[in-house]
mmCIF file of C-alpha atoms and ligand atoms in Angstrom:
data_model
loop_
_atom_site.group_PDB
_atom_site.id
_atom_site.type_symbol
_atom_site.label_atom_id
_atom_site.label_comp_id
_atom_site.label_asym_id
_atom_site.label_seq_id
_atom_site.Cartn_x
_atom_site.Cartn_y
_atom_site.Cartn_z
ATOM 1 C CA UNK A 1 104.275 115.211 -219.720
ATOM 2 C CA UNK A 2 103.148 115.647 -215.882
ATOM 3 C CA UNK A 3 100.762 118.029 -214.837
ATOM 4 C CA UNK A 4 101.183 118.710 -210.815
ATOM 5 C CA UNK A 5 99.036 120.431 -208.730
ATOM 6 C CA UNK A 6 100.517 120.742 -205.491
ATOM 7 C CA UNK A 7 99.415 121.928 -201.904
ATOM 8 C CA UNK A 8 100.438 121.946 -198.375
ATOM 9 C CA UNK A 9 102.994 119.299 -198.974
ATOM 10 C CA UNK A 10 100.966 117.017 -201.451
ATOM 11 C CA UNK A 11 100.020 117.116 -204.509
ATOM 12 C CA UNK A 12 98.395 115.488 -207.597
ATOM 13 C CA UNK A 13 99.914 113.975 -210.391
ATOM 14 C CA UNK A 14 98.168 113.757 -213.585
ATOM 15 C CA UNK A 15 99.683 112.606 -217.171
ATOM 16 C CA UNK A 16 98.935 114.927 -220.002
ATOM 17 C CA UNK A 17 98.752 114.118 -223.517
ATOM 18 C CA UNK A 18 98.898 117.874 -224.332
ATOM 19 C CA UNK A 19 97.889 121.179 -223.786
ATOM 20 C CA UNK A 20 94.683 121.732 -226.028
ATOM 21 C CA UNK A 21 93.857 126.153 -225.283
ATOM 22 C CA UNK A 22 95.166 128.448 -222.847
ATOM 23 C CA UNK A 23 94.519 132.304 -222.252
ATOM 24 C CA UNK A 24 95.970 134.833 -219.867
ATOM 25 C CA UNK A 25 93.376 137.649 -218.524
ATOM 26 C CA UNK A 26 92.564 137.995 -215.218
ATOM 27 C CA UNK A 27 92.954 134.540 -214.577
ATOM 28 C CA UNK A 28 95.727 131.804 -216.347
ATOM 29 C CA UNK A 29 93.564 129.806 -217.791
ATOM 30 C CA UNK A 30 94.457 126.005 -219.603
ATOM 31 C CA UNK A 31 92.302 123.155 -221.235
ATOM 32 C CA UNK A 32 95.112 119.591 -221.004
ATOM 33 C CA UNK A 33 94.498 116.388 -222.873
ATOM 34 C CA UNK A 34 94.747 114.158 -220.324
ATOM 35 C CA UNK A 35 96.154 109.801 -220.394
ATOM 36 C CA UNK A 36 93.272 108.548 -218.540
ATOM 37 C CA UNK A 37 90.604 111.023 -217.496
ATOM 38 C CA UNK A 38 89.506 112.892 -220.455
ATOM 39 C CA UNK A 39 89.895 116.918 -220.913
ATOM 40 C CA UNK A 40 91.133 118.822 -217.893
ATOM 41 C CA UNK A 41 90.157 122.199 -216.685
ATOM 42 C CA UNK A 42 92.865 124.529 -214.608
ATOM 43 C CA UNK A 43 92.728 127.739 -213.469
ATOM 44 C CA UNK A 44 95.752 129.557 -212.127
ATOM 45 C CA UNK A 45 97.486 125.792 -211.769
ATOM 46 C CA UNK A 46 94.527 124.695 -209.613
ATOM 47 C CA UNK A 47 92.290 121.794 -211.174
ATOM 48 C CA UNK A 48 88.906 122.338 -211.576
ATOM 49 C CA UNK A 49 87.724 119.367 -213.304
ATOM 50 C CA UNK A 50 88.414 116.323 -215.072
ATOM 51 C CA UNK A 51 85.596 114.689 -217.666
ATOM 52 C CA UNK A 52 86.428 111.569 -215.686
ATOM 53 C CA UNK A 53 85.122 113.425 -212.358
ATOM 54 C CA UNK A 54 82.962 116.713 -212.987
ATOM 55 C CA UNK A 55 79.732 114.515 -212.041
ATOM 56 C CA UNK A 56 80.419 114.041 -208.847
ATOM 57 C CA UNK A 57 80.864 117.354 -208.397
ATOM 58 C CA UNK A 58 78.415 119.663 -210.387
ATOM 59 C CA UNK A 59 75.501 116.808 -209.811
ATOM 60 C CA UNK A 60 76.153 117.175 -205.821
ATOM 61 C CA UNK A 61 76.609 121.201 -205.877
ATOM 62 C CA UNK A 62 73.417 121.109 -208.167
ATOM 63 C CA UNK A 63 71.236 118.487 -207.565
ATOM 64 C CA UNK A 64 71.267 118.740 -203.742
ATOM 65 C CA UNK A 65 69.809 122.180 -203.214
ATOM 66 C CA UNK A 66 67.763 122.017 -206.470
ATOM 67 C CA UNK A 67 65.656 118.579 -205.427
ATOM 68 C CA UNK A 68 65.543 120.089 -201.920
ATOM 69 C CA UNK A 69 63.256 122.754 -203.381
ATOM 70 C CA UNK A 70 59.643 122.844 -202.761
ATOM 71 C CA UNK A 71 59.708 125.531 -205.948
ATOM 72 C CA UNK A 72 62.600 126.627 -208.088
ATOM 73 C CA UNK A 73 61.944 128.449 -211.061
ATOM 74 C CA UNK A 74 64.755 130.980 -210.731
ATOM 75 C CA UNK A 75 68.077 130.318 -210.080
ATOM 76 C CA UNK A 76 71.332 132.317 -209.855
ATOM 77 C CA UNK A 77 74.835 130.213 -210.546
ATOM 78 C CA UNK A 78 77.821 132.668 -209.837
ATOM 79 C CA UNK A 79 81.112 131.507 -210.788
ATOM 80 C CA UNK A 80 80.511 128.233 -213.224
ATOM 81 C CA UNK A 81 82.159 129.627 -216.242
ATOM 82 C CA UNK A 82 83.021 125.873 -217.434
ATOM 83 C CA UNK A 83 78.817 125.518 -218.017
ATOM 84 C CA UNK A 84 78.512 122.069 -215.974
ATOM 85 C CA UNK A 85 76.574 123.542 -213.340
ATOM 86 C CA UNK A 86 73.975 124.793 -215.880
ATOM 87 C CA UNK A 87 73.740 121.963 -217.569
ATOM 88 C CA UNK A 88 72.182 120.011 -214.465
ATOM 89 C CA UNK A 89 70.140 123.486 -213.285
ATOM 90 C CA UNK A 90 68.744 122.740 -216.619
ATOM 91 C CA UNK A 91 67.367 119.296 -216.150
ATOM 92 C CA UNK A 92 65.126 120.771 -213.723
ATOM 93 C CA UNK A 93 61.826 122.363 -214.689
ATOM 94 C CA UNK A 94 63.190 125.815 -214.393
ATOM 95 C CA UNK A 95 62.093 129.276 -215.827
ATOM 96 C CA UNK A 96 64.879 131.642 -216.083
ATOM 97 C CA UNK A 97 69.013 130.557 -214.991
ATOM 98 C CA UNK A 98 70.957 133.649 -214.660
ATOM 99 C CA UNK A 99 74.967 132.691 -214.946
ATOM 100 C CA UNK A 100 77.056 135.607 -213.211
ATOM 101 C CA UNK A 101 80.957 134.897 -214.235
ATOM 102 C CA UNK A 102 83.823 137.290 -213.628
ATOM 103 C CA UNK A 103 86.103 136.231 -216.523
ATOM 104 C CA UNK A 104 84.684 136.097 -219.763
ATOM 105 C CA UNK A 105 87.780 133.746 -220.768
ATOM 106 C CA UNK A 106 86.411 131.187 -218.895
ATOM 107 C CA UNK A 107 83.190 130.818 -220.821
ATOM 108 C CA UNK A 108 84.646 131.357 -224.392
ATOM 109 C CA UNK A 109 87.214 128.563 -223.510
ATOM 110 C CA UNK A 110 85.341 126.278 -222.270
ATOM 111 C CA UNK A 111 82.459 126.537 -224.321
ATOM 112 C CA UNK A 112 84.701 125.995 -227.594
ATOM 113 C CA UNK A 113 87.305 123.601 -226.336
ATOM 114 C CA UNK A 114 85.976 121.594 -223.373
ATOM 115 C CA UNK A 115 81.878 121.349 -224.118
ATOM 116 C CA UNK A 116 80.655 120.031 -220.837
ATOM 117 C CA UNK A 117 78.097 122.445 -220.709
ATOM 118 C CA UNK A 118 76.300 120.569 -223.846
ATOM 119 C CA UNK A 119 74.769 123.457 -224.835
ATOM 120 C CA UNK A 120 73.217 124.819 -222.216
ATOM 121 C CA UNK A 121 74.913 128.078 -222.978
ATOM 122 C CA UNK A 122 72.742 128.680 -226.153
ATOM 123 C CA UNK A 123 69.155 127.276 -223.798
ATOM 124 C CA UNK A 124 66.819 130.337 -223.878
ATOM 125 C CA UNK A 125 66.046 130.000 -220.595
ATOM 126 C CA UNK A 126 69.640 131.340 -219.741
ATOM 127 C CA UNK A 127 71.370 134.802 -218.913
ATOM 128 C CA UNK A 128 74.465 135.014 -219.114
ATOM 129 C CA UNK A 129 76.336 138.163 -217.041
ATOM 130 C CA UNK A 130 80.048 139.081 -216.994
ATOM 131 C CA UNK A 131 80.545 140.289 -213.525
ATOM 132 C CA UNK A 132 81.978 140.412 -209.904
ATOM 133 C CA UNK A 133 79.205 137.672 -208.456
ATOM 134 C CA UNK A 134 79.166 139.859 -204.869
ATOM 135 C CA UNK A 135 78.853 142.820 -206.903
ATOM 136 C CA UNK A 136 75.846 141.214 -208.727
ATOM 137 C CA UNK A 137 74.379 140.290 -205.728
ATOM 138 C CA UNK A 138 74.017 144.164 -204.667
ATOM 139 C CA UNK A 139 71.190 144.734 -207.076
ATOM 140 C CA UNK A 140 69.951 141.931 -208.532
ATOM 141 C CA UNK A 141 66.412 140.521 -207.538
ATOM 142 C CA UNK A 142 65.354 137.665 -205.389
ATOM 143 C CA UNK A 143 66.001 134.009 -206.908
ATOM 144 C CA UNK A 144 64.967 130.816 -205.662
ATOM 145 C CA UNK A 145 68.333 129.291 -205.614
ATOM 146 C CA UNK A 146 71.592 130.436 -205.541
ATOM 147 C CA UNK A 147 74.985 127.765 -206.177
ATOM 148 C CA UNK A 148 78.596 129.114 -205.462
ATOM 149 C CA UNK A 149 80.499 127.178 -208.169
ATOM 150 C CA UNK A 150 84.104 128.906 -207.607
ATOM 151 C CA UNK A 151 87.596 128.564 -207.455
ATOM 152 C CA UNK A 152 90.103 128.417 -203.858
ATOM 153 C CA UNK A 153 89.515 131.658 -201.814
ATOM 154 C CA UNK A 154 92.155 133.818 -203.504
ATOM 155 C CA UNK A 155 92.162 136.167 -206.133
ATOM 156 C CA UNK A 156 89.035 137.098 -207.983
ATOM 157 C CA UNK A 157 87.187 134.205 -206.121
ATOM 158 C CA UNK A 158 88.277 135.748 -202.398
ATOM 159 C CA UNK A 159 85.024 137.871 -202.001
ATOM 160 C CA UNK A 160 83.022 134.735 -202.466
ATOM 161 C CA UNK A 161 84.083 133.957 -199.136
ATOM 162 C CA UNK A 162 83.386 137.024 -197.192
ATOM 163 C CA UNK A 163 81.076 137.296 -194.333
ATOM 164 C CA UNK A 164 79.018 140.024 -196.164
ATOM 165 C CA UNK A 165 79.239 137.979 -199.089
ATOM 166 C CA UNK A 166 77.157 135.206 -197.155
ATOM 167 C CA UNK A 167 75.206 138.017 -195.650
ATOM 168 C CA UNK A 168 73.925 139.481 -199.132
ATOM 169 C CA UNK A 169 72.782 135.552 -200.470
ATOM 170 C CA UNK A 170 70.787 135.220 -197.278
ATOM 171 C CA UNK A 171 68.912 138.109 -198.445
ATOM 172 C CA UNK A 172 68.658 137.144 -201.970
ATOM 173 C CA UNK A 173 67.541 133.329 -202.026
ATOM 174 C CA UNK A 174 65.557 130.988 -200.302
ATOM 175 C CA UNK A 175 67.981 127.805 -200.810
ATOM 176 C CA UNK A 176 71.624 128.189 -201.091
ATOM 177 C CA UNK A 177 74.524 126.340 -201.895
ATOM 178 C CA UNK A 178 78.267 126.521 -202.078
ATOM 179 C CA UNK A 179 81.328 124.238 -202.893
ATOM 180 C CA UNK A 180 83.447 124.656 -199.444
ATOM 181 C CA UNK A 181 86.789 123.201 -200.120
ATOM 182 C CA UNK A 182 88.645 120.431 -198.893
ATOM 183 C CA UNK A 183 87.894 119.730 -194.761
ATOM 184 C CA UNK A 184 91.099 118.163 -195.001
ATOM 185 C CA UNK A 185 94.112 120.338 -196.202
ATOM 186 C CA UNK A 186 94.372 123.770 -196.974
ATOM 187 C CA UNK A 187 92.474 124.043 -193.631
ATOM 188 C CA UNK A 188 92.852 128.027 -193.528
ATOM 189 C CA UNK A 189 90.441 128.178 -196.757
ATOM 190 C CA UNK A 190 87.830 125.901 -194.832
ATOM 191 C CA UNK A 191 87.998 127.364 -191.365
ATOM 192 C CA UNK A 192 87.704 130.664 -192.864
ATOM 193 C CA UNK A 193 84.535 129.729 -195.034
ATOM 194 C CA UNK A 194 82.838 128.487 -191.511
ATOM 195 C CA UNK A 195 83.507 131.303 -189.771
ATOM 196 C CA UNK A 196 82.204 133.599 -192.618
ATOM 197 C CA UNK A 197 79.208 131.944 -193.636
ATOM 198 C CA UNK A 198 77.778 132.019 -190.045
ATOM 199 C CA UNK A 199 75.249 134.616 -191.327
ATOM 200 C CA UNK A 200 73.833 131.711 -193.515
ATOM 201 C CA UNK A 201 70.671 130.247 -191.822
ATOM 202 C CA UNK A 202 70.103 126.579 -191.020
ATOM 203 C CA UNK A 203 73.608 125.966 -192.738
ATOM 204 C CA UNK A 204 74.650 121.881 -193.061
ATOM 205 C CA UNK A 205 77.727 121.050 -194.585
ATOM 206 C CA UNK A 206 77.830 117.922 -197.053
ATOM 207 C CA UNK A 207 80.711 115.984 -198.370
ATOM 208 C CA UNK A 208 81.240 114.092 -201.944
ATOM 209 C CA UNK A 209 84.408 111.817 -203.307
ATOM 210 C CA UNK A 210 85.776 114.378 -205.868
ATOM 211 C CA UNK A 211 88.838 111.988 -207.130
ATOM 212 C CA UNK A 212 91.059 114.526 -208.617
ATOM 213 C CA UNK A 213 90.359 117.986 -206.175
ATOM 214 C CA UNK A 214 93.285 117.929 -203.202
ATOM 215 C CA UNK A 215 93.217 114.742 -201.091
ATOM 216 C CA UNK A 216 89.710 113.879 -202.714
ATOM 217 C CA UNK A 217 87.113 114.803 -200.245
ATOM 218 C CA UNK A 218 85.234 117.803 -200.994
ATOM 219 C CA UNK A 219 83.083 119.653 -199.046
ATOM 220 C CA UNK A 220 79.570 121.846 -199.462
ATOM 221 C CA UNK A 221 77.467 123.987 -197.566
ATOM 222 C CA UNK A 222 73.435 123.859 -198.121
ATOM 223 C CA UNK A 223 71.807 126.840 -196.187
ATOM 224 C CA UNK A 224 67.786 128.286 -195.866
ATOM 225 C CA UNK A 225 64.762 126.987 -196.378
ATOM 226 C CA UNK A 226 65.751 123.837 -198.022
ATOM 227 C CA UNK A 227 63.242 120.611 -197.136
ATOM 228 C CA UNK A 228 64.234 116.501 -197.686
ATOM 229 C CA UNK A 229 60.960 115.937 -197.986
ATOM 230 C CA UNK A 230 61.044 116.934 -201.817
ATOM 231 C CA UNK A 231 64.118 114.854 -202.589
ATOM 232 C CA UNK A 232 61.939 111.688 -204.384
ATOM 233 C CA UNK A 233 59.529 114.107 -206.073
ATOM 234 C CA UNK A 234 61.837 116.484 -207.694
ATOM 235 C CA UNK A 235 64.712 113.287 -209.060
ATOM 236 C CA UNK A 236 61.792 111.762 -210.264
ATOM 237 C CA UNK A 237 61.154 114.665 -212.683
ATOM 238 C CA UNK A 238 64.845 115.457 -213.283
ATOM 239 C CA UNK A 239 65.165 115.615 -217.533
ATOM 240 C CA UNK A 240 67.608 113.249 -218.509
ATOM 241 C CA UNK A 241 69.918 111.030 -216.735
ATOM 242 C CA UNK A 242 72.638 111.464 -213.433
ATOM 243 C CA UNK A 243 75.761 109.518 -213.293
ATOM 244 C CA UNK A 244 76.504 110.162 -209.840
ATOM 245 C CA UNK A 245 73.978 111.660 -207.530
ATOM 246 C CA UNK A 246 70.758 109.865 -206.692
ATOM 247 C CA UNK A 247 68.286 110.903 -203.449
ATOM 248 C CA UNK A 248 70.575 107.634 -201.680
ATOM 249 C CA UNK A 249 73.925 109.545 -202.208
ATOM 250 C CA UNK A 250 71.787 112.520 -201.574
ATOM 251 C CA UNK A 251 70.590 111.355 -197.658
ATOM 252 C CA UNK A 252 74.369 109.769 -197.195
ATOM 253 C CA UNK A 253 75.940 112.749 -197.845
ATOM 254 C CA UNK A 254 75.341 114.920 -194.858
ATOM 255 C CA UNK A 255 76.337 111.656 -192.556
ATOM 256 C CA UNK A 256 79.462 113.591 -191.648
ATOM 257 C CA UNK A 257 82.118 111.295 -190.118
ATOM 258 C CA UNK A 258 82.789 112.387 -186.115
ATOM 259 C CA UNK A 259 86.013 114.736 -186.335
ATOM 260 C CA UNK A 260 84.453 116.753 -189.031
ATOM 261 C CA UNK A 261 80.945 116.874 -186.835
ATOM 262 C CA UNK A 262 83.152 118.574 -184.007
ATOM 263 C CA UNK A 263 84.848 121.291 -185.840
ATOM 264 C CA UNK A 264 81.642 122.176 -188.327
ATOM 265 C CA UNK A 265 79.712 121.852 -183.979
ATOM 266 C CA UNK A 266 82.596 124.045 -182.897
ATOM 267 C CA UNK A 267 82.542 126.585 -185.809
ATOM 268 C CA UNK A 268 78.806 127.412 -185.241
HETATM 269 N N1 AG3 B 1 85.672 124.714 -208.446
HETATM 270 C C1 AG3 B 1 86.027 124.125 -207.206
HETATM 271 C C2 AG3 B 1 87.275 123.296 -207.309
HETATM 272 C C3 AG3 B 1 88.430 123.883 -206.681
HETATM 273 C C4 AG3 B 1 89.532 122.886 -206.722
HETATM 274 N N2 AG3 B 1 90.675 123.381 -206.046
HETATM 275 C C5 AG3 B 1 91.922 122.961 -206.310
HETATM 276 N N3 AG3 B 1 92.165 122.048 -207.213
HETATM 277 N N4 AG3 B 1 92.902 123.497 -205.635
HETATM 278 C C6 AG3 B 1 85.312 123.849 -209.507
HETATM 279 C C7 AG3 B 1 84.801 124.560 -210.700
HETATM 280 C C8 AG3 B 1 84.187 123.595 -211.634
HETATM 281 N N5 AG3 B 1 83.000 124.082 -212.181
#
């Protein structure tokens, strides 16, 4: 069986073994078998990982802003439901991880049929909260971090993107970090998440090979008081191993080739 996920006149074409879970709530949610790159994750038909790929991915939207730190202690992960952000959080020396996801299905599927999160769901340093994440972000306290791990901008995941959205995690963080889409289809989602995260100070946008997310190039957006002079200090005491991201990667990933320069230039 074929699994296709397509957009703007593209697509992606991945061969499924079978379907292992699925549940309907507020979002359609469905865990595939895949024929060459492990268990897949999709949510409302749009992939969200691959075992083959989810490295790249969470170690970039993680390990990025975390080794940039000069101190983080507490950090906030909204959206993430699939646990693979909090499992790299984790490897850093960290006091308190607070995990704010919408849709409960997300966890309870993932944690029992997927397991990427290798068990950093049951880590007592973690807090786990079933809510709107820009509703969260009204009263919650300060944290040190905050990551955006979410899905397109549309349904439950649209306020994510808002201008006051980015307004209210300027307030409550001193590093932050978001996945921001492809830079190179489905241009209306990225051109809308520059022009709304303008409140965002010192914001850089970063880029990562994501093989199996549309046409492969993903984008991220790093804001506030985040330092590269920390990178070497903090990987050095990172608890267990990364696949993917190292400070080299790190450095080479904000090297952003000239026609995306112009339009991030233009967009400030
Ligand atoms: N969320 C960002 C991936 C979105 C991919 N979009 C798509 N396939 N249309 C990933 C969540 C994984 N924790």
């Amino acid at each position: 069986m074929d699994f296709i996920e397509r957009y703007d006149g593209s697509g992606l074409m991945i061969s499924v073994k079978r379907k292992i879970a699925e549940a309907k709530g507020i979002q359609k949610i469905e865990i595939y078998e895949t024929e060459s790159f492990g268990k897949m994750l999709v949510i409302d038909g749009k992939i969200q990982l691959t075992e083959f790929d989810e490295h790249f991915y969470h170690e970039m939207l993680v390990h990025v802003p975390m080794n940039s730190c000069k101190r983080a202690k507490k950090v906030l992960i909204i959206g993430g439901g699939d646990g693979g952000a909090l499992r790299e959080v984790l490897k850093h020396d960290i006091e308190r991880a607070v995990l704010v996801e919408i849709d409960r299905n997300v966890i309870n599927l993932c944690r029992e049929h997927l397991g990427i999160d290798c068990g950093a769901f049951e880590d007592p340093r973690v807090e786990i909260v079933i809510e709107d994440g820009r509703k969260f972000l009204e009263h919650c306290e300060k944290f040190d971090v905050i990551i955006v791990d979410s899905t397109d901008p549309v349904g439950v995941s649209d306020p994510l993107f808002g201008k006051d959205f980015f307004e209210l995690c300027d307030e409550k963080c001193t590093v932050f970090c978001s996945q921001a889409q492809s830079p190179l289809i489905q241009k209306n989602y990225f051109r809308k998440l520059l022009e709304n995260s303008s409140p965002l100070k010192n914001r850089a946008m970063f880029l990562a090979t994501i093989p199996t997310y549309p046409m492969a190039l993903w984008s991220f957006i790093i804001a506030g008081e985040y330092d590269f002079r920390f990178i070497r200090r903090n990987f050095r005491k990172i608890k267990g191993k990364t696949k993917h991201y190292n400070p080299e990667v790190h450095l080479s990933a904000f090297m952003l080739p000239e026609w995306l320069k112009k339009e991030v230039e233009n967009a400030y």
